[in-house]
Tab-separated table of C-alpha atoms in Angstrom:
chain	number	residue	atom	x	y	z
A	28	MET	CA	-2.817	111.600	-150.513
A	29	SER	CA	-4.520	114.318	-152.794
A	30	LYS	CA	-3.861	117.744	-151.861
A	31	ASP	CA	-5.979	119.911	-153.482
A	32	THR	CA	-7.669	122.646	-151.378
A	33	MET	CA	-5.609	125.504	-150.246
A	34	ILE	CA	-5.942	127.220	-147.146
A	35	SER	CA	-4.442	130.144	-146.206
A	36	PHE	CA	-3.705	131.963	-143.092
A	37	ARG	CA	-1.613	135.206	-141.393
A	38	THR	CA	0.665	134.879	-138.946
A	39	THR	CA	4.269	136.461	-137.432
A	40	GLU	CA	7.128	136.479	-138.819
A	41	GLU	CA	8.394	134.396	-135.644
A	42	PHE	CA	5.945	131.549	-135.114
A	43	SER	CA	6.247	131.216	-139.004
A	44	LYS	CA	9.604	131.298	-138.556
A	45	SER	CA	9.623	128.433	-135.754
A	46	LEU	CA	7.139	126.238	-138.285
A	47	LYS	CA	9.758	126.259	-140.958
A	48	LYS	CA	11.862	125.041	-138.276
A	49	TYR	CA	9.770	121.850	-137.497
A	50	ALA	CA	9.240	121.928	-141.140
A	51	LYS	CA	12.898	121.143	-142.143
A	52	LYS	CA	13.597	118.937	-138.627
A	53	ASN	CA	11.039	116.717	-139.400
A	54	LYS	CA	12.608	116.281	-142.912
A	55	VAL	CA	9.010	118.056	-144.746
A	56	THR	CA	7.089	120.130	-146.370
A	57	LEU	CA	5.567	123.009	-144.084
A	58	SER	CA	2.537	122.135	-146.113
A	59	GLY	CA	2.854	118.640	-144.548
A	60	PHE	CA	3.501	119.464	-141.420
A	61	ILE	CA	0.692	121.786	-140.473
A	62	ASP	CA	-1.248	118.810	-141.454
A	63	ALA	CA	0.147	116.089	-139.429
A	64	VAL	CA	0.130	118.986	-136.830
A	65	LEU	CA	-3.893	119.632	-137.276
A	66	GLN	CA	-4.555	115.599	-138.058
A	67	ASP	CA	-3.313	115.412	-134.541
A	68	PHE	CA	-5.339	118.046	-132.710
A	69	LEU	CA	-8.207	116.825	-134.628
A	70	GLN	CA	-7.369	112.956	-133.839
A	71	SER	CA	-6.922	113.272	-130.003
A	72	GLN	CA	-8.842	113.597	-126.752
A	73	ALA	CA	-8.848	117.134	-126.237
A	74	GLY	CA	-8.996	117.920	-130.268
A	75	GLN	CA	-13.118	116.129	-130.408
A	76	ASP	CA	-13.374	117.144	-127.340
A	77	ILE	CA	-13.366	120.770	-128.127
A	78	LEU	CA	-15.007	119.974	-130.988
A	79	LEU	CA	-18.517	118.166	-129.477
A	80	GLN	CA	-18.313	121.180	-126.494
A	81	ASP	CA	-21.457	123.482	-127.128
A	82	ARG	CA	-20.714	126.806	-127.327
A	83	ARG	CA	-23.871	128.462	-127.300
A	84	ARG	CA	-24.328	131.437	-124.996
A	85	PHE	CA	-27.438	129.693	-123.352
A	86	PRO	CA	-26.991	125.455	-122.530
A	87	ARG	CA	-30.528	124.102	-123.865
A	88	GLN	CA	-32.689	122.750	-122.775
A	89	HIS	CA	-34.106	119.672	-125.051
A	90	LYS	CA	-38.088	119.618	-123.315
A	91	ALA	CA	-41.694	118.206	-125.685
A	92	ILE	CA	-43.684	121.311	-125.198
A	93	PRO	CA	-47.163	122.060	-126.858
A	94	ALA	CA	-47.205	126.147	-128.541
A	95	ILE	CA	-48.372	127.873	-130.837
A	96	ILE	CA	-47.104	130.931	-133.114
A	97	SER	CA	-48.882	133.331	-134.420
A	98	GLY	CA	-47.586	136.375	-137.280
A	99	HIS	CA	-48.055	138.611	-139.919
A	100	ASN	CA	-47.292	137.552	-143.031
A	101	GLY	CA	-48.309	140.779	-144.658
A	102	ALA	CA	-51.780	141.779	-144.409
A	103	HIS	CA	-52.539	138.418	-143.439
A	104	LYS	CA	-52.323	136.815	-139.834
A	105	TYR	CA	-51.624	133.382	-139.317
A	106	PHE	CA	-51.274	130.736	-136.632
A	107	HIS	CA	-50.202	127.946	-135.976
A	108	ALA	CA	-49.481	124.687	-134.308
A	109	SER	CA	-46.358	123.875	-133.280
A	110	LYS	CA	-44.411	121.950	-130.821
A	111	ILE	CA	-40.954	123.109	-128.638
A	112	THR	CA	-37.988	120.702	-128.977
A	113	ASN	CA	-35.293	123.235	-127.082
A	114	LEU	CA	-35.084	125.274	-125.317
A	115	SER	CA	-33.337	128.655	-124.003
A	116	LEU	CA	-33.471	132.000	-122.384
A	117	GLY	CA	-32.553	133.271	-125.781
A	118	GLY	CA	-34.054	131.452	-128.200
A	119	ILE	CA	-35.830	128.367	-129.860
A	120	ASN	CA	-36.927	125.074	-131.814
A	121	LEU	CA	-40.169	124.463	-132.991
A	122	VAL	CA	-41.462	121.740	-135.093
A	123	VAL	CA	-45.091	123.254	-137.390
A	124	PRO	CA	-46.554	120.306	-138.581
A	125	LYS	CA	-47.393	119.886	-142.332
A	126	ASN	CA	-51.104	121.497	-143.203
A	127	GLY	CA	-52.679	122.652	-146.000
A	128	ASN	CA	-51.668	126.830	-145.251
A	129	ASP	CA	-48.211	127.011	-144.466
A	130	SER	CA	-47.029	128.888	-146.967
A	131	ASP	CA	-45.951	131.667	-144.600
A	132	LEU	CA	-43.676	129.336	-143.406
A	133	ALA	CA	-42.491	127.538	-146.699
A	134	ASP	CA	-40.140	130.993	-147.865
A	135	LYS	CA	-37.784	130.476	-145.326
A	136	GLU	CA	-37.503	134.175	-144.704
A	137	LEU	CA	-40.165	133.344	-141.115
A	138	GLY	CA	-39.405	137.202	-139.962
A	139	ALA	CA	-41.000	138.015	-136.256
A	140	PHE	CA	-43.247	135.632	-135.134
A	141	ASP	CA	-44.631	135.527	-131.532
A	142	VAL	CA	-44.884	132.446	-128.865
A	143	VAL	CA	-46.930	131.388	-126.685
A	144	PHE	CA	-47.110	128.009	-124.146
A	145	ALA	CA	-47.450	126.491	-120.795
A	146	LEU	CA	-44.919	126.056	-118.749
A	147	PRO	CA	-45.527	122.725	-115.953
A	148	GLN	CA	-46.468	124.974	-112.626
A	149	GLU	CA	-47.254	127.735	-114.388
A	150	ASP	CA	-50.743	129.522	-114.382
A	151	ARG	CA	-50.303	132.285	-117.314
A	152	PRO	CA	-49.159	131.281	-120.371
A	153	ILE	CA	-45.876	132.623	-121.294
A	154	THR	CA	-45.937	134.870	-124.650
A	155	ILE	CA	-42.492	135.552	-126.145
A	156	GLN	CA	-41.613	137.442	-129.348
A	157	CYS	CA	-39.262	136.462	-131.898
A	158	GLN	CA	-37.048	136.729	-134.915
A	159	GLY	CA	-37.107	133.437	-137.354
A	160	LYS	CA	-33.697	132.510	-138.523
A	161	ARG	CA	-34.205	128.969	-139.661
A	162	VAL	CA	-37.080	127.263	-141.482
A	163	PHE	CA	-35.988	123.223	-142.580
A	164	GLN	CA	-38.559	121.685	-144.150
A	165	THR	CA	-39.712	118.307	-144.282
A	166	SER	CA	-42.074	115.252	-145.888
A	167	ASP	CA	-44.002	116.124	-142.938
A	168	CYS	CA	-43.373	119.205	-141.065
A	169	TYR	CA	-41.263	121.874	-140.720
A	170	GLN	CA	-38.116	122.957	-138.186
A	171	VAL	CA	-37.778	126.333	-136.954
A	172	GLY	CA	-35.367	128.365	-135.508
A	173	ALA	CA	-35.865	131.465	-133.611
A	174	SER	CA	-33.544	133.881	-131.611
A	175	PHE	CA	-35.874	136.094	-128.426
A	176	ASP	CA	-36.938	139.086	-129.474
A	177	ASP	CA	-38.122	140.296	-126.962
A	178	THR	CA	-40.319	139.613	-124.217
A	179	ASP	CA	-41.667	140.442	-120.083
A	180	LEU	CA	-40.076	140.293	-117.301
A	181	ASP	CA	-42.604	138.564	-115.563
A	182	SER	CA	-42.553	135.734	-119.211
A	183	TYR	CA	-38.336	136.172	-118.704
A	184	GLN	CA	-38.614	135.323	-115.113
A	185	ALA	CA	-40.591	132.361	-115.177
A	186	LEU	CA	-38.623	131.236	-118.563
A	187	GLN	CA	-35.223	131.968	-116.761
A	188	SER	CA	-36.555	129.683	-113.081
A	189	TYR	CA	-38.446	126.933	-115.101
A	190	LEU	CA	-34.356	126.230	-117.529
A	191	TYR	CA	-32.373	126.854	-114.140
């Protein structure tokens, strides 16, 4: 196995001595010992559980909810029909179909925008101010990931009761 990448990390002197002792005991280099320990961990069930664990602050719910996004690109205001694909109390993922009028999404620097959508069993629409984090472009749509910046208390409570 070719080892062409170097990884460096800091540790205490005591821990370093322990690693060297175990490496010598197993008749391998320190690098080989650390590599074997990490490989064993990554292949173990515990390692797989940790790698697959969702570490988000708020769990995401995968939903399909129609929405409108609006914002400003300089002096010009834009509106786009979209669909919410997942939602949490901290952020949102939207799919925006491509049409000939998408220049405000194409630059990958979406900035601040509003999302307006209706939740089932709610009698009024919810409006949430968002901050664009990611825009990924496919052949037929844009996938927009955003965090929530601001919302009124009623909208936030409606969203909270819907998600939990």
